[in-house]
Coordinates of C-alpha atoms (C1' of nucleotides) in Angstrom, one line a residue:
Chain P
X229 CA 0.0 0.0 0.0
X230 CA 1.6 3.2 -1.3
X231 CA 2.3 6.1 1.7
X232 CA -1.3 8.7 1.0
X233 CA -3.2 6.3 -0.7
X234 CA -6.7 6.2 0.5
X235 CA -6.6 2.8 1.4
X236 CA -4.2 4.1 3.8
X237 CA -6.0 6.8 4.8
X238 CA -9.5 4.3 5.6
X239 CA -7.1 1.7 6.9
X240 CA -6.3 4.4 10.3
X241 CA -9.9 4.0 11.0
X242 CA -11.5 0.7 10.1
X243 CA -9.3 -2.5 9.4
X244 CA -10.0 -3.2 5.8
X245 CA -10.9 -6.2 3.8
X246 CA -8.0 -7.6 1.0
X247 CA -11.1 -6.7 -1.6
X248 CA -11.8 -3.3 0.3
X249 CA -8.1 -2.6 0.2
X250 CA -8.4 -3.3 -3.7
X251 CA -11.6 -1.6 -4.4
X252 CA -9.6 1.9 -3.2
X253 CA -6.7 1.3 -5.1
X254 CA -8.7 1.3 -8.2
X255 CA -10.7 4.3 -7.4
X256 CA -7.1 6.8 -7.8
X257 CA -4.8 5.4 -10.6
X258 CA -3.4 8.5 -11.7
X259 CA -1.3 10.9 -10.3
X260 CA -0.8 14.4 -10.6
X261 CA 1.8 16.6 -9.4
X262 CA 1.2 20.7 -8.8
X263 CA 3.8 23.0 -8.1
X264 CA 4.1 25.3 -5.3
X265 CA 1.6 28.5 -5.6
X266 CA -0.1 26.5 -8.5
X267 CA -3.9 26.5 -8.3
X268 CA -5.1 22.9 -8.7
X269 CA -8.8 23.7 -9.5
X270 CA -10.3 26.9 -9.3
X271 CA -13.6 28.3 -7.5
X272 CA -16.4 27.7 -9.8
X273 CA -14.5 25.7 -12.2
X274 CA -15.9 22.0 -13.2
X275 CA -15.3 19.3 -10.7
X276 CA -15.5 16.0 -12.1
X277 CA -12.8 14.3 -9.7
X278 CA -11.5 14.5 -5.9
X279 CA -8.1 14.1 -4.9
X280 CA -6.0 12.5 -2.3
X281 CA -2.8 14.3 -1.4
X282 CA 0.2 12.4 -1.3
X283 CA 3.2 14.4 -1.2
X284 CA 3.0 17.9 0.1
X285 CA 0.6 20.7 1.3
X286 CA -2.5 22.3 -0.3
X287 CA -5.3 24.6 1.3
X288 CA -8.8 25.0 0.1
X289 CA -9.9 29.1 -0.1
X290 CA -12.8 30.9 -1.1
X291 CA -12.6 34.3 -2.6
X292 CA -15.0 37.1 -1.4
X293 CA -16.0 40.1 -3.8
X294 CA -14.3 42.6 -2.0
X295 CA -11.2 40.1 -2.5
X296 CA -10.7 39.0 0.6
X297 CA -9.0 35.5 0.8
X298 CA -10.7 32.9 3.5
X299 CA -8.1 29.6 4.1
X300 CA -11.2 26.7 5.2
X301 CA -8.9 24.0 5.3
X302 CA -5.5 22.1 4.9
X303 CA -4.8 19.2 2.9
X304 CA -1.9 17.4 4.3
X305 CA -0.3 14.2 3.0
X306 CA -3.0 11.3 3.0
X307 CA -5.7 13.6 3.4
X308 CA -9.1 14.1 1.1
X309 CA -9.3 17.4 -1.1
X310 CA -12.0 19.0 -3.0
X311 CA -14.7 15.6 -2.2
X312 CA -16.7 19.1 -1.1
X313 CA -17.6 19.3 -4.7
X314 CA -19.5 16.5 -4.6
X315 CA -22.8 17.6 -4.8
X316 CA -21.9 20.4 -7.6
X317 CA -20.7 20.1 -11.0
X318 CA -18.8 23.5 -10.6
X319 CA -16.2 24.0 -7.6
X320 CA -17.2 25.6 -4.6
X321 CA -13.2 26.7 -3.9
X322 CA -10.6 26.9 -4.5
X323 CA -7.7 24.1 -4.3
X324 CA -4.1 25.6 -4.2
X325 CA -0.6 23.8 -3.8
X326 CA 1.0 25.4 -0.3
X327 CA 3.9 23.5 -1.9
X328 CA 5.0 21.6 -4.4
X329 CA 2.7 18.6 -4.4
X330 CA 2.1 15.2 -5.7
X331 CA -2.2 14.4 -5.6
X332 CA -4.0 11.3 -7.1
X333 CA -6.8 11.8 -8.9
X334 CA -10.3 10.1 -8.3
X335 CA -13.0 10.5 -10.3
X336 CA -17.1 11.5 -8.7
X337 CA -18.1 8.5 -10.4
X338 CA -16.2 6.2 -9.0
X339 CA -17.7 6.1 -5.8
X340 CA -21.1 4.6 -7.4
X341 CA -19.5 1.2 -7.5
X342 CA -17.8 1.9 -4.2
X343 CA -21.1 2.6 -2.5
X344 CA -23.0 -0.5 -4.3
X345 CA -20.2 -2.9 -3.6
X346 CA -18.9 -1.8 -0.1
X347 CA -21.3 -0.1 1.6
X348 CA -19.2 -0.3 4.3
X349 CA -16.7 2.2 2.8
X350 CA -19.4 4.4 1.7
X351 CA -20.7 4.8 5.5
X352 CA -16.8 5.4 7.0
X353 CA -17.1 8.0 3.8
X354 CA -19.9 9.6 4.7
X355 CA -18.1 9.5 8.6
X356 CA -15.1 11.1 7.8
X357 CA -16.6 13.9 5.9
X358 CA -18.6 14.3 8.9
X359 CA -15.9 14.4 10.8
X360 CA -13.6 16.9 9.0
X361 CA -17.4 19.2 9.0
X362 CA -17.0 18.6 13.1
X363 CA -13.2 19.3 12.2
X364 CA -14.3 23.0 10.5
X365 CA -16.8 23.7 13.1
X366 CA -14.3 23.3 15.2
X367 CA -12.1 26.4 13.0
X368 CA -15.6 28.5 13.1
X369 CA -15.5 28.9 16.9
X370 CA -11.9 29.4 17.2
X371 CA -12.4 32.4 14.1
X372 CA -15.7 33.3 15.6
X373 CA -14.9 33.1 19.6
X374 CA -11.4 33.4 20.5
X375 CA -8.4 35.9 20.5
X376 CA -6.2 36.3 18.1
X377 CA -3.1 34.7 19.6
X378 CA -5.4 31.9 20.3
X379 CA -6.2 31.5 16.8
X380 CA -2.7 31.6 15.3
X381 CA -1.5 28.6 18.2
X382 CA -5.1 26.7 17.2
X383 CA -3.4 26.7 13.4
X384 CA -0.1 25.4 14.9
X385 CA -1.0 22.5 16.9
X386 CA -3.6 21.2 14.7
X387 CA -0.7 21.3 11.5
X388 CA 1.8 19.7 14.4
X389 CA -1.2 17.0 15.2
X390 CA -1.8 16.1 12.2
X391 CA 1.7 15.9 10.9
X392 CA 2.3 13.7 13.8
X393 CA -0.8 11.8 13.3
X394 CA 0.3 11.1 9.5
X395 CA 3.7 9.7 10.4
X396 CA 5.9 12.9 9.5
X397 CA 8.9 13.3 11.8
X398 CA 8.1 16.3 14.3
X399 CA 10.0 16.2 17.1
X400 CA 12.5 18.7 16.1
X401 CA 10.5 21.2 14.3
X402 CA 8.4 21.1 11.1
X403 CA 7.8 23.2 8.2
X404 CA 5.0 25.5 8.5
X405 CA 4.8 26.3 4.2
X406 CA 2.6 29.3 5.3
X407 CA 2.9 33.0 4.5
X408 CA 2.1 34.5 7.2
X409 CA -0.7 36.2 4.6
X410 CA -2.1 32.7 4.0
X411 CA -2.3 32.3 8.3
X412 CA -4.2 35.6 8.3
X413 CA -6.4 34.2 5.2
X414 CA -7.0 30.6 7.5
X415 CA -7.8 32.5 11.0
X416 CA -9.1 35.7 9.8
X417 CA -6.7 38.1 10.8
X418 CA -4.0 40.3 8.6
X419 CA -0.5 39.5 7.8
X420 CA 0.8 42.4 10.1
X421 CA -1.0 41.0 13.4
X422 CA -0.4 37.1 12.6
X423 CA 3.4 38.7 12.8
X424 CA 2.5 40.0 15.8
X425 CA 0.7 37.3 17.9
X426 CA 3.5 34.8 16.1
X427 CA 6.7 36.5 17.9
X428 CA 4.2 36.9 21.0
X429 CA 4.2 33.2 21.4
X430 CA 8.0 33.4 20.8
X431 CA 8.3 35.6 23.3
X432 CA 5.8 33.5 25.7
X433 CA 8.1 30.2 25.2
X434 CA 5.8 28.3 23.1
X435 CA 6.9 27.9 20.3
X436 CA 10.8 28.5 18.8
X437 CA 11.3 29.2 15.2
X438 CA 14.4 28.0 13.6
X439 CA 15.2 29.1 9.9
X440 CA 11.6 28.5 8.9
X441 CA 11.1 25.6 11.0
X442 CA 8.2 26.0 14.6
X443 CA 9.0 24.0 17.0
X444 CA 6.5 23.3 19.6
X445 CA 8.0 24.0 23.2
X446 CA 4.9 23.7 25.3
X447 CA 2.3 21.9 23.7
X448 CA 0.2 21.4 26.6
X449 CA -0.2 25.0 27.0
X450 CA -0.6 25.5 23.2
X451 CA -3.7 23.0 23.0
X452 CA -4.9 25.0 26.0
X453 CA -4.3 28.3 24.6
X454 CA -6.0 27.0 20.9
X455 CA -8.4 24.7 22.5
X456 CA -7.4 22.2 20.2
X457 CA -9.3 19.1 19.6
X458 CA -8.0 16.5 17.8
X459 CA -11.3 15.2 15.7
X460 CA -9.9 12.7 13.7
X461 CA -7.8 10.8 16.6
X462 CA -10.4 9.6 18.0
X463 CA -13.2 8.3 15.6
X464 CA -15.5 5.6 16.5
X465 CA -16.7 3.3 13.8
X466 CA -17.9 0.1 15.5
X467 CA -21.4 1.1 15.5
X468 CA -20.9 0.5 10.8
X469 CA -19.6 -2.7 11.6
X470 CA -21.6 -5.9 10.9
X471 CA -18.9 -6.8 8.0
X472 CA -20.4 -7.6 4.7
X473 CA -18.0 -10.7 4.0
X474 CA -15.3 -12.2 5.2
Chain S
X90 CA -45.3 11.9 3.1
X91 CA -45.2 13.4 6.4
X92 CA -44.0 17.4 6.4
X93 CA -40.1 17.3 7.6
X94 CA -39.8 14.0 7.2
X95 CA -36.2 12.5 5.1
X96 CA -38.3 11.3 2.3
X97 CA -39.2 14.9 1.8
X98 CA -36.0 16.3 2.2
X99 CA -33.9 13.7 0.0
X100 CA -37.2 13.4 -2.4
X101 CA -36.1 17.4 -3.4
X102 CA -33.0 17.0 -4.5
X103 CA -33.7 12.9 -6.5
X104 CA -37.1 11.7 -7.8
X105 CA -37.2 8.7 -5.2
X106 CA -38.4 5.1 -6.1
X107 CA -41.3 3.9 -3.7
X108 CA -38.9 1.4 -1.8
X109 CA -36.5 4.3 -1.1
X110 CA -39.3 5.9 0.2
X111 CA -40.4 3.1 2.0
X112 CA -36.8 2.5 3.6
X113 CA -36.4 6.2 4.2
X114 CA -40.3 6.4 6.3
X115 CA -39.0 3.2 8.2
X116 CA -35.9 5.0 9.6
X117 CA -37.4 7.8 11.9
X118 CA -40.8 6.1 13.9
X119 CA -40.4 7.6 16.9
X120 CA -41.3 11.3 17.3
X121 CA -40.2 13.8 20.5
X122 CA -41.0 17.1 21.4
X123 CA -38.8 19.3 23.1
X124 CA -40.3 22.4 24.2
X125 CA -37.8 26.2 24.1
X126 CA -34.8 26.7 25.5
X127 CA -34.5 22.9 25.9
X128 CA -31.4 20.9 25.2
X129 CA -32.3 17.8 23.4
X130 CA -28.5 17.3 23.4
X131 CA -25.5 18.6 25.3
X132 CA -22.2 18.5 24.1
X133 CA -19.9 15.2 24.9
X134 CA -23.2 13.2 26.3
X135 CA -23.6 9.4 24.7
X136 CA -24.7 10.2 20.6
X137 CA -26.8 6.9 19.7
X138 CA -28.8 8.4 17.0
X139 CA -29.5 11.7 15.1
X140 CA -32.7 14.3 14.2
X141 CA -35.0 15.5 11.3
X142 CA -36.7 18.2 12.2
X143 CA -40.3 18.6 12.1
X144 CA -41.6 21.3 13.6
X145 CA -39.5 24.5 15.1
X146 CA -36.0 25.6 14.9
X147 CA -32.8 24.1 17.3
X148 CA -29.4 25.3 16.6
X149 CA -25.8 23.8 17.3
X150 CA -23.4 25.1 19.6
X151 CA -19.9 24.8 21.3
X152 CA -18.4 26.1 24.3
X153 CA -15.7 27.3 24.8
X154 CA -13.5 26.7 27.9
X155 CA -14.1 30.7 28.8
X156 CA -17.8 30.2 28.7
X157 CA -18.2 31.6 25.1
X158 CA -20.1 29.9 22.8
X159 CA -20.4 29.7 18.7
X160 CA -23.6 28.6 17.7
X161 CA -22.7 26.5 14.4
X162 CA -25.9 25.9 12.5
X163 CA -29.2 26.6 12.4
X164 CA -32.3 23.3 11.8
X165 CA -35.0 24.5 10.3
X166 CA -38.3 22.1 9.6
X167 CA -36.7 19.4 7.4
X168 CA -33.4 19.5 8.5
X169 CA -31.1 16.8 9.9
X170 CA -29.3 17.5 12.8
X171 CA -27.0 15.5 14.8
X172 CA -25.9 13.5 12.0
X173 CA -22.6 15.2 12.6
X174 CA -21.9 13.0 15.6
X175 CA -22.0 9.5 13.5
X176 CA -18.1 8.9 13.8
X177 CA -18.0 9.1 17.9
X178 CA -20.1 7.8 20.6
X179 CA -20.3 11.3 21.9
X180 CA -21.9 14.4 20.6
X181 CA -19.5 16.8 19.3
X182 CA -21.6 19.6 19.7
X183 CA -25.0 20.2 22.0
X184 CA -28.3 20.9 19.9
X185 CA -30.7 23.3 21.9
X186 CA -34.7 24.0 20.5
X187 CA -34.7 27.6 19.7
X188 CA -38.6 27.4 19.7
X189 CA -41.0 24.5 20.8
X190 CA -39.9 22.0 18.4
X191 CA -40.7 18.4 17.2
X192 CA -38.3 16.3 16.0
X193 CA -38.1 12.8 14.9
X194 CA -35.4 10.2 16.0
X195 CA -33.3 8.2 14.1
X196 CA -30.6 5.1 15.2
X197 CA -27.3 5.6 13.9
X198 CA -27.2 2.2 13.0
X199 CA -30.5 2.1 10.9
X200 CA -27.7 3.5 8.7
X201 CA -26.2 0.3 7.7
X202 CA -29.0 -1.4 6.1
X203 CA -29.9 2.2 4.3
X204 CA -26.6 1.8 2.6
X205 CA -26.0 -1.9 2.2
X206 CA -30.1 -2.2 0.9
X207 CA -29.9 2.1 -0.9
X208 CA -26.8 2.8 -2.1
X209 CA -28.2 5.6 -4.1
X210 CA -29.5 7.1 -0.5
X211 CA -26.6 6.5 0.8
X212 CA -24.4 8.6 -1.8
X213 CA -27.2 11.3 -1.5
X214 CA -26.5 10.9 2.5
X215 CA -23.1 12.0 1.8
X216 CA -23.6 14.5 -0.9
X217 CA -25.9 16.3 1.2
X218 CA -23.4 16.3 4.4
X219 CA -20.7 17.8 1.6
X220 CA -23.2 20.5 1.1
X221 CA -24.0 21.3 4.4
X222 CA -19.6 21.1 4.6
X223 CA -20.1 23.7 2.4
X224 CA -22.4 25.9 3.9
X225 CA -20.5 25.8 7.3
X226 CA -17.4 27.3 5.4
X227 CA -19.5 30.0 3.9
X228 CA -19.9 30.9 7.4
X229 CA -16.7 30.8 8.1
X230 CA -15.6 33.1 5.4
X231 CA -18.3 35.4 6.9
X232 CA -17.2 35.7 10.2
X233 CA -13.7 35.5 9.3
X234 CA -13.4 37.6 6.5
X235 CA -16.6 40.3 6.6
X236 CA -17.5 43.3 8.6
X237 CA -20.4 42.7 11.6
X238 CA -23.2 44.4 9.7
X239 CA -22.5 41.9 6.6
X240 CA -23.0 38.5 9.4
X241 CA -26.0 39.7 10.6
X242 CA -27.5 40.1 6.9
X243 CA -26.0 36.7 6.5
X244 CA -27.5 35.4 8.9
X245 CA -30.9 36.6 8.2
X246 CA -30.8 36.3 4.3
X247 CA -30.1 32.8 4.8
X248 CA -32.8 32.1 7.5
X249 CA -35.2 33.6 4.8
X250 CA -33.9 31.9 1.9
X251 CA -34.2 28.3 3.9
X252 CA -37.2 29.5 4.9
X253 CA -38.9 29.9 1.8
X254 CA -37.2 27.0 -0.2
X255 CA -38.8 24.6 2.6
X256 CA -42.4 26.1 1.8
X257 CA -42.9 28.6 4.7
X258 CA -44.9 31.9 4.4
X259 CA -42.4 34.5 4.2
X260 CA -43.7 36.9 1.9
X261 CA -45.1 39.6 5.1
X262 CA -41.6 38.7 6.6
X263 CA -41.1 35.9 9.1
X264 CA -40.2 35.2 12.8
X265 CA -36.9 35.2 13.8
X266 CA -36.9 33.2 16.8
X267 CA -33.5 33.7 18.1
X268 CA -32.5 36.7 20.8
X269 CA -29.6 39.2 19.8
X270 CA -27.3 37.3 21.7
X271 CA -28.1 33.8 19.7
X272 CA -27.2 36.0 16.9
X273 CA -23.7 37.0 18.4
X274 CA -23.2 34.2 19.0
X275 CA -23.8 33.0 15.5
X276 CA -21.9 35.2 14.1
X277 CA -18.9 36.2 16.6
X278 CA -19.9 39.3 17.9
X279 CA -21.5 40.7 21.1
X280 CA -25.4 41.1 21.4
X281 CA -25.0 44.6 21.5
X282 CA -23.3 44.9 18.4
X283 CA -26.0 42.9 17.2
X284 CA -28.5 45.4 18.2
X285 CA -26.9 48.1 16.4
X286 CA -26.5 46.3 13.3
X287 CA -29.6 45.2 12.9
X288 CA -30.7 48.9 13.5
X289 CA -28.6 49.7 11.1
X290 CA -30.0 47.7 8.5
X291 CA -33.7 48.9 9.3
X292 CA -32.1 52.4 9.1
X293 CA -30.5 51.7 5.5
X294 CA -34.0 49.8 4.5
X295 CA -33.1 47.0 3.5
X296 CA -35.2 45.0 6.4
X297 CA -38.2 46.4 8.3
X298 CA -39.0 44.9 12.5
X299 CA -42.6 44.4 13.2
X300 CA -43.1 42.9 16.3
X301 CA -40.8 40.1 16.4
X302 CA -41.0 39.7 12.8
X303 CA -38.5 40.5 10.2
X304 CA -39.3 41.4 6.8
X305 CA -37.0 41.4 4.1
X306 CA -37.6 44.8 2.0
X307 CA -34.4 44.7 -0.3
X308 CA -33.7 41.4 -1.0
X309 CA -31.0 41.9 -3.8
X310 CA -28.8 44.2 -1.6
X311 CA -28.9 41.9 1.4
X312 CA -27.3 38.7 -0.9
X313 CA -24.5 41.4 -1.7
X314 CA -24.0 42.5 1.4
X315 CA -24.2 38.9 3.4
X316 CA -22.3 37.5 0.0
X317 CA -25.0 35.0 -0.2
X318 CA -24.8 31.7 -1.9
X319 CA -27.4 28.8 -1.6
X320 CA -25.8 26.1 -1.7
X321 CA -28.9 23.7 -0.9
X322 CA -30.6 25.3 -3.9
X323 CA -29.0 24.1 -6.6
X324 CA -27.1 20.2 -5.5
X325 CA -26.6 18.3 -8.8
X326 CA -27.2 14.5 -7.9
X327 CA -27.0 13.9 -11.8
X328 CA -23.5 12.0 -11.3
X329 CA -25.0 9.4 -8.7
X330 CA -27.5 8.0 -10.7
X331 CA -27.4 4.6 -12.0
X332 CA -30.6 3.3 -10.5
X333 CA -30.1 0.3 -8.2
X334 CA -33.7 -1.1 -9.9
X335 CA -36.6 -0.1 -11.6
Chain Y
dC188 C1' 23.7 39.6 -7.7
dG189 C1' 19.4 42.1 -8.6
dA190 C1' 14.5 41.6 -8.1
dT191 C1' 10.7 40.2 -5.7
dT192 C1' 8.4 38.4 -1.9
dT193 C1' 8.0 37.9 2.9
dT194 C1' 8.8 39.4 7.5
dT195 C1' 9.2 42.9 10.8
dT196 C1' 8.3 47.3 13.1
dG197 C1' 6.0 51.7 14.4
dA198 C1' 2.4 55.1 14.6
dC199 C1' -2.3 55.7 14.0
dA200 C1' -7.2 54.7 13.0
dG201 C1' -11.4 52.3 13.4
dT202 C1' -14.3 48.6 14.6
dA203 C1' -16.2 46.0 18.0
dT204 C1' -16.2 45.0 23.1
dT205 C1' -17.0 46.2 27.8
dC206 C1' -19.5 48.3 31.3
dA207 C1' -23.5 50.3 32.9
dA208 C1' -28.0 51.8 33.0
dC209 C1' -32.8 52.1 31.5
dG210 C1' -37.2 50.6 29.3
dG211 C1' -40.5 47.3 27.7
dG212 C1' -43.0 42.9 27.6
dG213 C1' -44.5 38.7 29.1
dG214 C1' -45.1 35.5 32.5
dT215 C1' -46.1 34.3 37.4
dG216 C1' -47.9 34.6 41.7
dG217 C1' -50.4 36.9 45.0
Chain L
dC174 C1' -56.5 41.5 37.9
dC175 C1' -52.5 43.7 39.1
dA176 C1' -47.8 43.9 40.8
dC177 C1' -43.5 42.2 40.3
dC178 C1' -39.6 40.2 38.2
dC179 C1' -36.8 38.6 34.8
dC180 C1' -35.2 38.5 30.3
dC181 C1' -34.5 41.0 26.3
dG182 C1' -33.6 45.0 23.7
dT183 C1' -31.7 49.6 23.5
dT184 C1' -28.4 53.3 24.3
dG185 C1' -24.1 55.9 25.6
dA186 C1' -19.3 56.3 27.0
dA187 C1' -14.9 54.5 27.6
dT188 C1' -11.7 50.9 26.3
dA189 C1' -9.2 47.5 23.8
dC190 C1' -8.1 44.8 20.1
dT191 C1' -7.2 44.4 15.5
dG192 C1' -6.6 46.8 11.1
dT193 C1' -4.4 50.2 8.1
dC194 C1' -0.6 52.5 6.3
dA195 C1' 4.2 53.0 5.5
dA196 C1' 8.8 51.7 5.4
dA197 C1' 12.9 49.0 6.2
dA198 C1' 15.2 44.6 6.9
dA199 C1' 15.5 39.9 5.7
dA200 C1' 14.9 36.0 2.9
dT201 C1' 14.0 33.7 -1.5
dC202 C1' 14.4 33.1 -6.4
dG203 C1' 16.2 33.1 -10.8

DNA sequence: CGATTTTTTGACAGTATTCAACGGGGGTGG
DNA sequence: CCACCCCCGTTGAATACTGTCAAAAAATCG
C-alpha cells in the first residue's frame, strides 16, 4: 500500500478487507503533481474528480468580492481534497498547492460502485466527511470566539497534530509552508497582526522558530491556549460494523 | 409523506423510487418534542442516534472553555441535525430547541442497512453532508473575513432563503426566533453589536422589525452585502445516478 | 547579484467590546 | 387582575483589540 493512498487513509480507521483494500486502489490510478503556488482547481470551475494528497501541502480558499482571501482547510499528505464538490458540478473553492505537491486523482463516479459494492466504505465516507465538517466547526468557533493569539496557536498545533498523526517526523520542528498572509487568510486576521501574535508566542516560550522551522515547546499550553481538539484521533466506527464478508 | 420528514428532504433533490421511500419512512418512527430553551443534546453526552426536524427551529453550539459559545448551525423544519456526531459515541456539539420543536429520531445504526439495501440514498447521504460542509465554510468566510453588519445580513438572508425554499410563508416577513445574543453568538460578535447592526440595517432599509417579525424589503442588496450563496438550492445529484432497480 | 516576496516594526485609525443603565413585555404569583 | 420580576432589547461612554498605512530589513528566487 503506497504512503497517501486512501486505502491508507480508511485503513487508520477501520481495518479493511484484502477486496476493500483493492476496491480503493482502483478508485485513484493517476497521479498528478502541482507546483508550489499553483492552483489545482479553481472556485467555480468543473469538478468531475477528488483528490488524495500524497506528497506535500494544499489549502482549500474561497474568494470574497471585495477580494478577501478565506483559508477553510489544509490538505496534508493522505488527506481528502475537494470531495466538497461533490454535490456540484462547478467548484465551490478553490484548491491551491501550499507547496509543491504530488495528488491522485479520483473520479465522482467512481464512488457509485464503491457505494453499491462496499457499503461499508461508503458509511466510513460519509463518517469522515462528517468528521472533518466537526473538524471545521471546530475552526468556526476558534475564528468566531477566540483571541487572536489563540487562533494563530489553534493553526499550529492542529498542522503539528496532524503531521504527527500522518507519520511525518516532528519532534525537532516542522515546516510551516505558510505566509504568514495565508495564516491571516486561514484564522481571519491580517499579515501584520499574525506577525504580531507569532513573535508573542516566541516571546511566551511556546513555540521556537528556527530558519523556517516551529518547534513546539509547550504543547500542553498551546492545546490549551487553541483549544485544540484533535477530531480525527479519536473516531469511533464500531457502530458501521456488521462486516459484509469475510 | 409526512411534512419534515427524510423522504421529503432527500425526495427534493432525486425523484425517489417507492422502496427508497419506503426504507427512508422506516428509519425515523419515533417522534419527541422538546419544548424552548431545551437541550435535546448537550455536548460530549452518549450520541446513539441523530434528528429531522419537524416542527421548530434548534441550533448547534460549542463552548468554549471561557464560557463563550459559537452557535454553528441553524435546523429549520426538514433538516437533519446531529448527524454530525455518527463517527463518535459522543456528541461533538449540543443541539438546543430555539422554539418549541418536534423532532423525529433516528438510530445511527439504521444506517447500515440504508446503505447496504440504498446505495443511491446512501451517496445522496453523503452528498448532502458535503453541502451542508459547504455551507459551514460560507460561514466561516463570513465571520472570518466580513465586517459585523454583513454577518448579521448573512445570517438573516439565509434564515429567509431556507425558509422559503422549505415552503414557509415569508412573503409579510417571518419570525426570527432567536434573541440578539443567539445572533452573536452566531456570528462572533456581542449582542449589543447585534443590536446596532440590525438597526442599522432597518435604518439603510433593507429590512423592516414588526413585532418580532423580520421582513425582508431589499432582497437583492442583502445577498450582496451577506455575499450569499445557496448552496442547498442548486445540488446536482446527476453523477449518482445509475438506479439500483426499476 | 538584482528583483521580488516575505517578515518585521512603528504610529495611528477604526471597529467591536465592555460596562453600565434604562425601558419594555411577558409570564407568574399573590 | 394587578404587581413584580426577569429577560431581552436599547443606548451611551470608555476601552481594547485588530486593522491600516508605510517603510525598512531579511529571505528567497532566478
Amino acid at each position: 500500500m503506497e504512503h497517501g493512498s486512501l486505502a491508507e487513509r480508511f485503513g487508520r480507521y477501520l481495518p479493511l478487507f484484502e477486496s476493500e483494500r483493492r476496491a480503493l486502489s482502483a478508485l485513484g490510478e493517476t497521479e498528478r503533481h502541482v507546483a508550489r503556488g499553483a492552483v489545482l482547481r479553481r472556485e467555480q470551475a468543473p469538478a468531475r474528480e477528488m483528490f488524495v494528497v500524497r506528497r506535500g501541502w494544499l489549502f482549500s480558499s474561497m474568494l470574497l468580492p471585495e477580494g478577501n482571501r478565506q483559508i477553510l482547510c489544509l490538505h496534508l499528505p493522505g488527506d481528502l481534497a475537494a470531495d466538497t464538490s461533490l454535490p456540484w458540478g462547478n467548484a465551490p473553492f478553490s484548491l491551491t498547492a501550499a507547496t509543491d505537491a504530488i495528488v491522485c486523482v479520483v473520479e465522482k463516479t467512481a464512488l457509485r460502485d464503491l457505494f453499491v459494492q462496499h457499503p461499508r466504505l461508503g458509511m466510513l465516507m460519509l463518517a469522515l466527511a462528517q468528521a472533518e465538517r466537526v473538524a471545521l466547526a471546530d475552526r468556526l468557533a476558534s475564528v468566531g470566539r477566540t483571541a487572536a493569539r489563540s487562533r494563530v496557536a489553534a493553526l499550529i498545533v492542529d498542522a503539528y497534530c496532524r503531521l504527527r498523526l500522518a507519520g511525518e517526523p516532528v519532534v525537532d520542528g516542522f515546516v510551516l509552508p505558510l505566509t504568514q498572509e495565508e495564516i491571516g487568510d486561514a484564522t481571519g486576521l491580517t499579515s501584520v497582526h499574525v506577525n504580531r501574535m507569532m513573535r508573542q508566542l516566541v516571546e511566551e516560550q511556546l513555540i521556537a522558530r528556527v530558519g523556517g522551522r516551529i518547534r513546539i515547546l509547550d504543547e500542553a499550553r498551546l492545546v490549551a491556549l487553541g483549544h485544540h481538539v484533535d477530531r480525527m484521533a479519536e473516531i469511533d466506527t464500531s457502530w458501521l460494523c456488521a462486516p459484509a464478508e469475510a
